[in-house]
Short mmCIF file of N, CA and C in Angstrom, two decimals:
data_model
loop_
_atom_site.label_atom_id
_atom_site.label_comp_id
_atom_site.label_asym_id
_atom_site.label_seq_id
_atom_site.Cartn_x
_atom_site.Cartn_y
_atom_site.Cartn_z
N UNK V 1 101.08 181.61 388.50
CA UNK V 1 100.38 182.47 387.56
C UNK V 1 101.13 183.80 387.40
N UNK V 2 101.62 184.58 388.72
CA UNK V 2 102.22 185.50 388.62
C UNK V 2 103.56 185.43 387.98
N UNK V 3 104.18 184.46 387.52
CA UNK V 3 105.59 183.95 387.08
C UNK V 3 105.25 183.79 386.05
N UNK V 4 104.66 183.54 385.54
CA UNK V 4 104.38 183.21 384.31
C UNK V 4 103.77 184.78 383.50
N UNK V 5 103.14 185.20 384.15
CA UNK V 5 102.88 186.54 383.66
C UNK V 5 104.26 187.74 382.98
N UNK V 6 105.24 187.32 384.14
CA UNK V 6 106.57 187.96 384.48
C UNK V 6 107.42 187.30 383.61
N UNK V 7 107.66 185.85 383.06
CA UNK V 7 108.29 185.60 381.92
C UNK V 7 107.57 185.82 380.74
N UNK V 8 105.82 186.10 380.22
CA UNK V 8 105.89 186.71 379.26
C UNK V 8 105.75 187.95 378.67
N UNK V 9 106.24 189.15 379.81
CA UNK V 9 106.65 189.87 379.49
C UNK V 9 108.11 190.28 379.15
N UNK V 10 109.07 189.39 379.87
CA UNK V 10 110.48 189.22 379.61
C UNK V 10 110.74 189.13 378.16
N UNK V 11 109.96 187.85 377.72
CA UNK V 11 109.78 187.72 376.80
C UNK V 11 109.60 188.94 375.81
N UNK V 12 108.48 189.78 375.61
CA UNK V 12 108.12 190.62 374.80
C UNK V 12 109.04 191.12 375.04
N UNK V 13 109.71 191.53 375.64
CA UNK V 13 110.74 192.82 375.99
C UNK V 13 112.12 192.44 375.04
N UNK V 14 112.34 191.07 375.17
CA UNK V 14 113.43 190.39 374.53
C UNK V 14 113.25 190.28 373.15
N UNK V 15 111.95 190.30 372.82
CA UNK V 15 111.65 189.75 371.35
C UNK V 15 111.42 191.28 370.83
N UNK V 16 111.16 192.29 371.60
CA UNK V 16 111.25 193.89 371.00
C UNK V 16 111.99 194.42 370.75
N UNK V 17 113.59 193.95 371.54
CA UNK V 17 114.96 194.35 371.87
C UNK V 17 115.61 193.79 370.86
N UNK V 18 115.63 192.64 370.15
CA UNK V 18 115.90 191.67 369.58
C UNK V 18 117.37 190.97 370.66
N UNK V 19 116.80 190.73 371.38
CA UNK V 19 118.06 190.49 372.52
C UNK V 19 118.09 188.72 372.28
N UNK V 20 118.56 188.49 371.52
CA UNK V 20 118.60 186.76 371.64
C UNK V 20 119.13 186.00 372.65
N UNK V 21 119.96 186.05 373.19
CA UNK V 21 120.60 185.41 374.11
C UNK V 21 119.74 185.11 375.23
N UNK V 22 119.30 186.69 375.76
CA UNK V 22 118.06 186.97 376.95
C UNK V 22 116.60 186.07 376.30
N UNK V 23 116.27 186.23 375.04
CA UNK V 23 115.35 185.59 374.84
C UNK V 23 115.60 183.84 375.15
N UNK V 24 116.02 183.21 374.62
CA UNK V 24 116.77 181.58 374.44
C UNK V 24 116.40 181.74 375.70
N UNK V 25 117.72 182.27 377.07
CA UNK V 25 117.73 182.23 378.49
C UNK V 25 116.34 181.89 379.21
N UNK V 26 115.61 183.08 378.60
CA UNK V 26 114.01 183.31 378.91
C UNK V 26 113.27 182.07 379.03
N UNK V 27 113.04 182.18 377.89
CA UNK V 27 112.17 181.04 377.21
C UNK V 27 113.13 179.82 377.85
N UNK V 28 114.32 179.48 378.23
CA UNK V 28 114.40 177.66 378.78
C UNK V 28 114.49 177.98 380.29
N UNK V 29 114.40 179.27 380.81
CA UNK V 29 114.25 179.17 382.22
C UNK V 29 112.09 179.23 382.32
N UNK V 30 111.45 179.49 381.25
CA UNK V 30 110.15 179.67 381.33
C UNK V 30 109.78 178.00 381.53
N UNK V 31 110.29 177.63 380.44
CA UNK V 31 109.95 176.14 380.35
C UNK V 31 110.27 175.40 381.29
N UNK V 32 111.42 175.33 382.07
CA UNK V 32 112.27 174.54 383.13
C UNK V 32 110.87 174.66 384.08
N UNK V 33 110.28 176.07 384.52
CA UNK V 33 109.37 176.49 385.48
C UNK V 33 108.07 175.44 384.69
N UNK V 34 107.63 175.32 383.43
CA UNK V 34 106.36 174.68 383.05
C UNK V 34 106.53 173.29 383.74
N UNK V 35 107.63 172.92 383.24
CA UNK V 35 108.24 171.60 383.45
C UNK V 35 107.70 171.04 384.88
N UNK V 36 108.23 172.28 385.99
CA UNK V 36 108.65 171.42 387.29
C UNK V 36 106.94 171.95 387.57
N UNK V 37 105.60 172.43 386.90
CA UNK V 37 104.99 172.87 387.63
C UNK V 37 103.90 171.61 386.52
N UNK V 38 104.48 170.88 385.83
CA UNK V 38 103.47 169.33 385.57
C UNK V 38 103.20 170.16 384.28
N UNK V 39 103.23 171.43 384.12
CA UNK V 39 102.68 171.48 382.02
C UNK V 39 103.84 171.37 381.46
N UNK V 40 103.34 170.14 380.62
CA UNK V 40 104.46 169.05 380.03
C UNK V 40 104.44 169.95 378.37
N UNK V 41 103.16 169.58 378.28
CA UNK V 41 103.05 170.14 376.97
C UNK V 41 103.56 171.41 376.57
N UNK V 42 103.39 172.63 377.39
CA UNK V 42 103.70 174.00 377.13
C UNK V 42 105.14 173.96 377.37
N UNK V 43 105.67 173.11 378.15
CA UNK V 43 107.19 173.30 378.33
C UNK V 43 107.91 172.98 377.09
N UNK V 44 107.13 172.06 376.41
CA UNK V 44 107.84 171.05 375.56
C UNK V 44 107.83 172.30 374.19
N UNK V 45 106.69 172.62 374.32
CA UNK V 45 106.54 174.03 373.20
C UNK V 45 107.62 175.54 373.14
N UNK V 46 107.74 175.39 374.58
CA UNK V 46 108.61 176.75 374.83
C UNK V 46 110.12 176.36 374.17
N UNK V 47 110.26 174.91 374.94
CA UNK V 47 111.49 174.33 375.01
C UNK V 47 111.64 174.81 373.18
N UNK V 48 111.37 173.82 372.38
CA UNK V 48 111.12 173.75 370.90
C UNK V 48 111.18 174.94 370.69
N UNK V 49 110.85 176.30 370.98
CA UNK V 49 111.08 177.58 370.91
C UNK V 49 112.72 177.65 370.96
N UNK V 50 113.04 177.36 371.98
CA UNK V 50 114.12 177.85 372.68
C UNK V 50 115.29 177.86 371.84
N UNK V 51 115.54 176.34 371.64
CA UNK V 51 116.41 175.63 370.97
C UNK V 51 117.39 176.46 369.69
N UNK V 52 116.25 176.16 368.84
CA UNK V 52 117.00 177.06 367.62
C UNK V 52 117.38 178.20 368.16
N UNK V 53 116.71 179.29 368.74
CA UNK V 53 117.54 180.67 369.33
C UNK V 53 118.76 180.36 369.89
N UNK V 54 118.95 179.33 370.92
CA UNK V 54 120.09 179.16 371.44
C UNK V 54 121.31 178.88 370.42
N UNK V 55 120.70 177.88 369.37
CA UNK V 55 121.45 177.25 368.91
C UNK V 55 122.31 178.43 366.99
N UNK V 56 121.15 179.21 367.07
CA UNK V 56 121.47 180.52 365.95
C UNK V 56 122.51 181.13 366.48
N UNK V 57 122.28 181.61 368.28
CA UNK V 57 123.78 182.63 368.48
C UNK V 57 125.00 181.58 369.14
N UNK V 58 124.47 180.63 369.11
CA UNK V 58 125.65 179.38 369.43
C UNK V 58 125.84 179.78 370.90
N UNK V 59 125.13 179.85 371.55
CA UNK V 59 125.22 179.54 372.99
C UNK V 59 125.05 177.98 373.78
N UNK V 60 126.07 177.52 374.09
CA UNK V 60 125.84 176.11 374.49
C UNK V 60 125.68 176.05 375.81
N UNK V 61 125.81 176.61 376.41
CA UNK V 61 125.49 176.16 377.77
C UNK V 61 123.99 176.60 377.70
N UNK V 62 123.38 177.93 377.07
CA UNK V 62 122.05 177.66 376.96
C UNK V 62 121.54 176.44 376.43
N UNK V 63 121.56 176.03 375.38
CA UNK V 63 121.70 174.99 374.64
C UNK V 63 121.54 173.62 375.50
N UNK V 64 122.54 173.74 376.07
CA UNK V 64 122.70 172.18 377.43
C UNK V 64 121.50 172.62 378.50
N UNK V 65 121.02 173.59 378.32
CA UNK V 65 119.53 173.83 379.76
C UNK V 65 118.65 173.21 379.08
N UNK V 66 118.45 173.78 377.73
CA UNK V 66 117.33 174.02 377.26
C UNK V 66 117.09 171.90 376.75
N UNK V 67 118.11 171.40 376.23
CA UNK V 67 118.36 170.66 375.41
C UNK V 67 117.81 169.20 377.12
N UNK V 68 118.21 169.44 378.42
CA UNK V 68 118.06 168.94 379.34
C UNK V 68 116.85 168.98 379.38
N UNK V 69 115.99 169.79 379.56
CA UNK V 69 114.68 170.21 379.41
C UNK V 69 113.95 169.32 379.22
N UNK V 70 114.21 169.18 377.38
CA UNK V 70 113.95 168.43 376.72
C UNK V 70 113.66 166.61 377.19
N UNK V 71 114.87 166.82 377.38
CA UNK V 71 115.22 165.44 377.77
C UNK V 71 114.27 164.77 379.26
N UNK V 72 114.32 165.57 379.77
CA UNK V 72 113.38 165.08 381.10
C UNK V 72 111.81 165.07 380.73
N UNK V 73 111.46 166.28 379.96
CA UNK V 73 110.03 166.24 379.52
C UNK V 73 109.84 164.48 379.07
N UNK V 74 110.43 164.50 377.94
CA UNK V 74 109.80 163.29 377.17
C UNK V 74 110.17 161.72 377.67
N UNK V 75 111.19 161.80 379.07
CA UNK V 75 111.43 161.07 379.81
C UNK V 75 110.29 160.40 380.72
N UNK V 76 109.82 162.04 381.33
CA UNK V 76 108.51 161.91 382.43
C UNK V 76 107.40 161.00 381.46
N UNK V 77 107.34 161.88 380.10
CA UNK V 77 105.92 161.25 379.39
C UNK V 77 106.41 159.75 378.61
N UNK V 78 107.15 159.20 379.24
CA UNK V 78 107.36 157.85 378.89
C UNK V 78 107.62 158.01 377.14
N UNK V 79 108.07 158.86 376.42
CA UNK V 79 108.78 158.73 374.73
C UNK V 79 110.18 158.95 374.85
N UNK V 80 110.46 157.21 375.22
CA UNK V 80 112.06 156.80 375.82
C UNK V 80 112.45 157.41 374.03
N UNK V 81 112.14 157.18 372.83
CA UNK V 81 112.72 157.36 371.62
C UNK V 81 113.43 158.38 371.65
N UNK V 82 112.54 159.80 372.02
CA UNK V 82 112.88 161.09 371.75
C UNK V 82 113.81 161.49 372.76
N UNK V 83 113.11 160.91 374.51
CA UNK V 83 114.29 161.04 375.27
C UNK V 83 115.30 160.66 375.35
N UNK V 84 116.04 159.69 374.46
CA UNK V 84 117.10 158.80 374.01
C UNK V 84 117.98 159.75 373.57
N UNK V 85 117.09 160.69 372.38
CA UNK V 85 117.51 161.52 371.27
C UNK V 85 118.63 162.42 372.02
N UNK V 86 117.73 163.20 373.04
CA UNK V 86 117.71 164.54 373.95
C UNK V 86 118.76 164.32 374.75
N UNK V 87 118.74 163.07 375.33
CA UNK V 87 120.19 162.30 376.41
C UNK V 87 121.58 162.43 375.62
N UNK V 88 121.32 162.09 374.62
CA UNK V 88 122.61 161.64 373.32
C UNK V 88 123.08 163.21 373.50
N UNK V 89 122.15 163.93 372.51
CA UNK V 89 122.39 164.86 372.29
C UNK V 89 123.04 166.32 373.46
N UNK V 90 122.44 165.90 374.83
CA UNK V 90 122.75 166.52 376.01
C UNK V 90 124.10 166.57 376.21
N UNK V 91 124.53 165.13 376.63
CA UNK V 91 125.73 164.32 376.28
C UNK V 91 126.72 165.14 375.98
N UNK V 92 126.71 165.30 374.19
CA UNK V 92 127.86 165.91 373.30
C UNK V 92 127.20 167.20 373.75
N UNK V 93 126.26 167.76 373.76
CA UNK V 93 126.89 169.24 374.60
C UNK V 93 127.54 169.37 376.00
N UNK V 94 127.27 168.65 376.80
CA UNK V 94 127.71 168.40 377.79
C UNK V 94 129.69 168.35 377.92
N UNK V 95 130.02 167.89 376.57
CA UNK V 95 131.43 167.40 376.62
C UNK V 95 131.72 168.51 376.00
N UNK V 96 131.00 169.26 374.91
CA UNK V 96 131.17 170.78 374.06
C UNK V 96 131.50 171.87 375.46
N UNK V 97 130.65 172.08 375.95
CA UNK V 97 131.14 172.68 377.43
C UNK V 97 132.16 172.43 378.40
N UNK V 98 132.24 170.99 378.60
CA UNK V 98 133.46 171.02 379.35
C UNK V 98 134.80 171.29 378.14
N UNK V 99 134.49 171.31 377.20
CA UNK V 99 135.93 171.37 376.18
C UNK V 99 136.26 172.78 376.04
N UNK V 100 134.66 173.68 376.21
CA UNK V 100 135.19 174.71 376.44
C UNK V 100 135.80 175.30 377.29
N UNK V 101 135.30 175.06 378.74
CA UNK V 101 135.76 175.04 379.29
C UNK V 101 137.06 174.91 379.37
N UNK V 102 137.42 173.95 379.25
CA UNK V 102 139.00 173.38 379.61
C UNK V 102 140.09 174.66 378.63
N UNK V 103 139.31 174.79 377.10
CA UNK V 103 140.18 175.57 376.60
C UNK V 103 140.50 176.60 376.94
N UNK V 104 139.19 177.45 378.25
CA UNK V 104 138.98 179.01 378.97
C UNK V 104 140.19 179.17 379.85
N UNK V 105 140.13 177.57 380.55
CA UNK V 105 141.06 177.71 381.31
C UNK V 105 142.98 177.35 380.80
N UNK V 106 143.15 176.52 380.44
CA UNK V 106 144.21 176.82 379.44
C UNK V 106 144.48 178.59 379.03
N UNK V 107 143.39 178.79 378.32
CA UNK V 107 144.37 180.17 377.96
C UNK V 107 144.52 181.13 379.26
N UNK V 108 143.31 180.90 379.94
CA UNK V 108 143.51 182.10 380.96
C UNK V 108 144.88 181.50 381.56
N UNK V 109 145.52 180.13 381.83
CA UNK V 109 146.37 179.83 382.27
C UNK V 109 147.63 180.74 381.49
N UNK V 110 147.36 180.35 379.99
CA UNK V 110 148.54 180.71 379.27
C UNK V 110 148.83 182.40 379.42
N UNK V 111 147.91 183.05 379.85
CA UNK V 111 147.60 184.53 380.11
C UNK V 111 147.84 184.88 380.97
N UNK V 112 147.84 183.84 382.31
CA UNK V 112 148.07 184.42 383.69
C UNK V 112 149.83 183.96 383.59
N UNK V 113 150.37 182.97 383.02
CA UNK V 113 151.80 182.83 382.70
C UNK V 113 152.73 183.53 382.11
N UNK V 114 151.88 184.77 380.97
CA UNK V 114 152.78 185.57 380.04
C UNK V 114 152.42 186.87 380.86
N UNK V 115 151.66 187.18 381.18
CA UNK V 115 151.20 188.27 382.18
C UNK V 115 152.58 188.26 383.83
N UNK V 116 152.72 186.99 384.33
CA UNK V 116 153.38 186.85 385.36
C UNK V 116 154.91 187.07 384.67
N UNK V 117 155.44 186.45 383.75
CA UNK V 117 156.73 186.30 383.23
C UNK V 117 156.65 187.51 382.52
N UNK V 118 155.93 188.61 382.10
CA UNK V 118 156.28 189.87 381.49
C UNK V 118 156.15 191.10 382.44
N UNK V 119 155.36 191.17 383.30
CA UNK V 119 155.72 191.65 384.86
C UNK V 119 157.37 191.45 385.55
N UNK V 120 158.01 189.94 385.99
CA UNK V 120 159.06 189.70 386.03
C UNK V 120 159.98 190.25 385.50
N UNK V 121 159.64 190.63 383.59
CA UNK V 121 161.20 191.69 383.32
C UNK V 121 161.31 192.71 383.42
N UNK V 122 159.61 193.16 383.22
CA UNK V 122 159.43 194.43 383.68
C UNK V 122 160.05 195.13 385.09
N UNK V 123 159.80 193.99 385.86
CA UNK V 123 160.71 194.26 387.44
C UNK V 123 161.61 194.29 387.89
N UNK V 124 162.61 193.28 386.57
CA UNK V 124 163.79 193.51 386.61
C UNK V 124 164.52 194.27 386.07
N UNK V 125 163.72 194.74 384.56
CA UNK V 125 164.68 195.93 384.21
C UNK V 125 164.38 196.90 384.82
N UNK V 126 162.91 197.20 385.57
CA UNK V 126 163.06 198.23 386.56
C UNK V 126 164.16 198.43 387.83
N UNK V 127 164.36 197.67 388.23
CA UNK V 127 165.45 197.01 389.29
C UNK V 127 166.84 197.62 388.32
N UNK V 128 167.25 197.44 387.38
CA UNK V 128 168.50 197.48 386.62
C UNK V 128 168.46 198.83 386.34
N UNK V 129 167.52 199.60 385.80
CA UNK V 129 167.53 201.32 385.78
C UNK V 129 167.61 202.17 386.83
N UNK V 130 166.87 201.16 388.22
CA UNK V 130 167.43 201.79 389.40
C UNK V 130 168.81 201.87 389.40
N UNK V 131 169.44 200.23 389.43
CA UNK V 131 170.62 200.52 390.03
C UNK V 131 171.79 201.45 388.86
N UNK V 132 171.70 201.28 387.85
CA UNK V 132 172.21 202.25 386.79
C UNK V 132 171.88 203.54 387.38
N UNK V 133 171.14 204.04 387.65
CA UNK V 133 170.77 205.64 388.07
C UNK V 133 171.43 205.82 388.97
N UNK V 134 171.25 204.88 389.83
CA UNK V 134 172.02 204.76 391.66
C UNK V 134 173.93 204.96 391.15
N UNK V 135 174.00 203.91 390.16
CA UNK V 135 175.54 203.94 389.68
C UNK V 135 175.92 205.36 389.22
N UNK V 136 175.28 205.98 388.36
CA UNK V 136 175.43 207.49 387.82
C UNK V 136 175.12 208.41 388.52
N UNK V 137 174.63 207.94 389.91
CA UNK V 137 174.57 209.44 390.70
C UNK V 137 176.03 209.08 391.84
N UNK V 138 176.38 208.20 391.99
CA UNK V 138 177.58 207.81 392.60
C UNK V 138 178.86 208.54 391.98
N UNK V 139 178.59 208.18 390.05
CA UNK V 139 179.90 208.51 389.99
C UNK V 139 179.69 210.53 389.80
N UNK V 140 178.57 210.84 389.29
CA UNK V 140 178.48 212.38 389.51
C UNK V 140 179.28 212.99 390.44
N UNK V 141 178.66 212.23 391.70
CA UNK V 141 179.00 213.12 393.39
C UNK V 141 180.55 212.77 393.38
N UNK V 142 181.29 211.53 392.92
CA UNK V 142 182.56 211.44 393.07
C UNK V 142 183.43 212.79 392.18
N UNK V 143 182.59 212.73 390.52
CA UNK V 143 183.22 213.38 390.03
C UNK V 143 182.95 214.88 390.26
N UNK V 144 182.04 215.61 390.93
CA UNK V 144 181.30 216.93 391.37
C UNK V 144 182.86 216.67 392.41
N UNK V 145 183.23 215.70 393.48
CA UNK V 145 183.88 215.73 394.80
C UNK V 145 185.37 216.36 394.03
N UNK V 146 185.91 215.39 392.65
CA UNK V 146 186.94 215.24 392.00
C UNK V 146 187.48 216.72 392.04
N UNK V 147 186.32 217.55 390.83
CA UNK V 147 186.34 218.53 390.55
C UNK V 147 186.15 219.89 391.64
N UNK V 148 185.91 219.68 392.52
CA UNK V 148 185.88 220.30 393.71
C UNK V 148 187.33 220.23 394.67
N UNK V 149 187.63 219.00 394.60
CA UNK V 149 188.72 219.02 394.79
C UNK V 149 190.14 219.83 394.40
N UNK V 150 190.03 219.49 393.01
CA UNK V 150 191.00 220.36 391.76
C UNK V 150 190.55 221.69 392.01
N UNK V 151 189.80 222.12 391.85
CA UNK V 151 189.41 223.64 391.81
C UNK V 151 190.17 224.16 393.02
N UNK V 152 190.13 223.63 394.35
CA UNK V 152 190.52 223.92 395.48
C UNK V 152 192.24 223.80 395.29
N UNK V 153 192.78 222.73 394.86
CA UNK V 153 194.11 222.94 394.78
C UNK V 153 194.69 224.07 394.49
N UNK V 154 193.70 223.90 392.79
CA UNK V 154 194.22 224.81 392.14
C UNK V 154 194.48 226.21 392.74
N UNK V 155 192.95 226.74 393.28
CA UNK V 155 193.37 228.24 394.05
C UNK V 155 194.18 228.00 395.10
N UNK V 156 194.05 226.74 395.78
CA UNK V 156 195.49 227.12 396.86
C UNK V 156 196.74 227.33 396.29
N UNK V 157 196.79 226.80 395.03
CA UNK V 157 198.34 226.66 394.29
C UNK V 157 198.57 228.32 393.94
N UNK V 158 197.54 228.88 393.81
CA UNK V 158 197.77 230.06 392.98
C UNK V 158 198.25 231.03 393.97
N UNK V 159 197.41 230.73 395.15
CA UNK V 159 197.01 231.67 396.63
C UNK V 159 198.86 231.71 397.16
N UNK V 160 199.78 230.62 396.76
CA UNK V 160 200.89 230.63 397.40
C UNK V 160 201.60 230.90 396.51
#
């Protein structure tokens, strides 16, 4: 009773906010709770709520809760038709998610690959400006030594 009190205020809060995502979330974690607590009917109502919200901001993994939901409700109440529907339909979201999936990871792959290999030249041309700097302070001190040198001749040459 107290849970239920607490998701419909979530609710109001979501539906005041116009927070859709939180609402959808709401409402198929409200129902999941009707579900496992035997009200078939109110779940099945929330669920039917749910759906389209999920399915307006294109959230699929909400979508695959809510859409599961579904599917077990009308399972329990023996309407194999509709639960047929809900299975099918679970299904191809089910494979919509892992596809997304797979594509998340791909790019993050392709991201963690151009990220690693653009670091790499970065490190190497850092490495190469070192040693260039290192090379130009070498030949400075030779040529500072050169010219230090000459200067010294020179006044000894003059001195005699």
């Amino acid at each position: 009773q107290l849970a239920e009190e607490f998701y419909l205020k979530a609710i109001k809060l979501c539906e005041k906010s116009e927070n859709k995502m939180g609402l959808a979330a709401i409402l198929g974690n409200y129902s999941r709770a009707l579900y496992k607590n035997k009200k078939f009917e109110k779940a099945l109502k929330i669920a039917n709520k749910a759906l389209p919200i999920a399915k307006e901001i294109g959230h699929l993994e909400i979508q695959n809760q809510i859409v599961e939901i579904l599917y077990q409700n009308f399972k329990e109440r023996q309407q194999f038709h509709s639960a047929l529907f809900y299975l099918e339909t679970l299904k191809l979201l089910q494979d919509s998610v892992n596809n997304l999936d797979v594509h998340k990871e791909i790019i993050t792959n392709t991201l963690n690959s151009q990220y690693k290999t653009e670091k790499e030249s970065l490190l190497a041309e850092s490495n190469n400006l070192i040693q260039t700097e290192k090379k130009l302070r070498i030949l400075w001190i030779f040529g500072s030594a050169i010219l230090l040198t000459a200067g010294s001749i020179n006044i000894n040459q003059r001195s005699n």
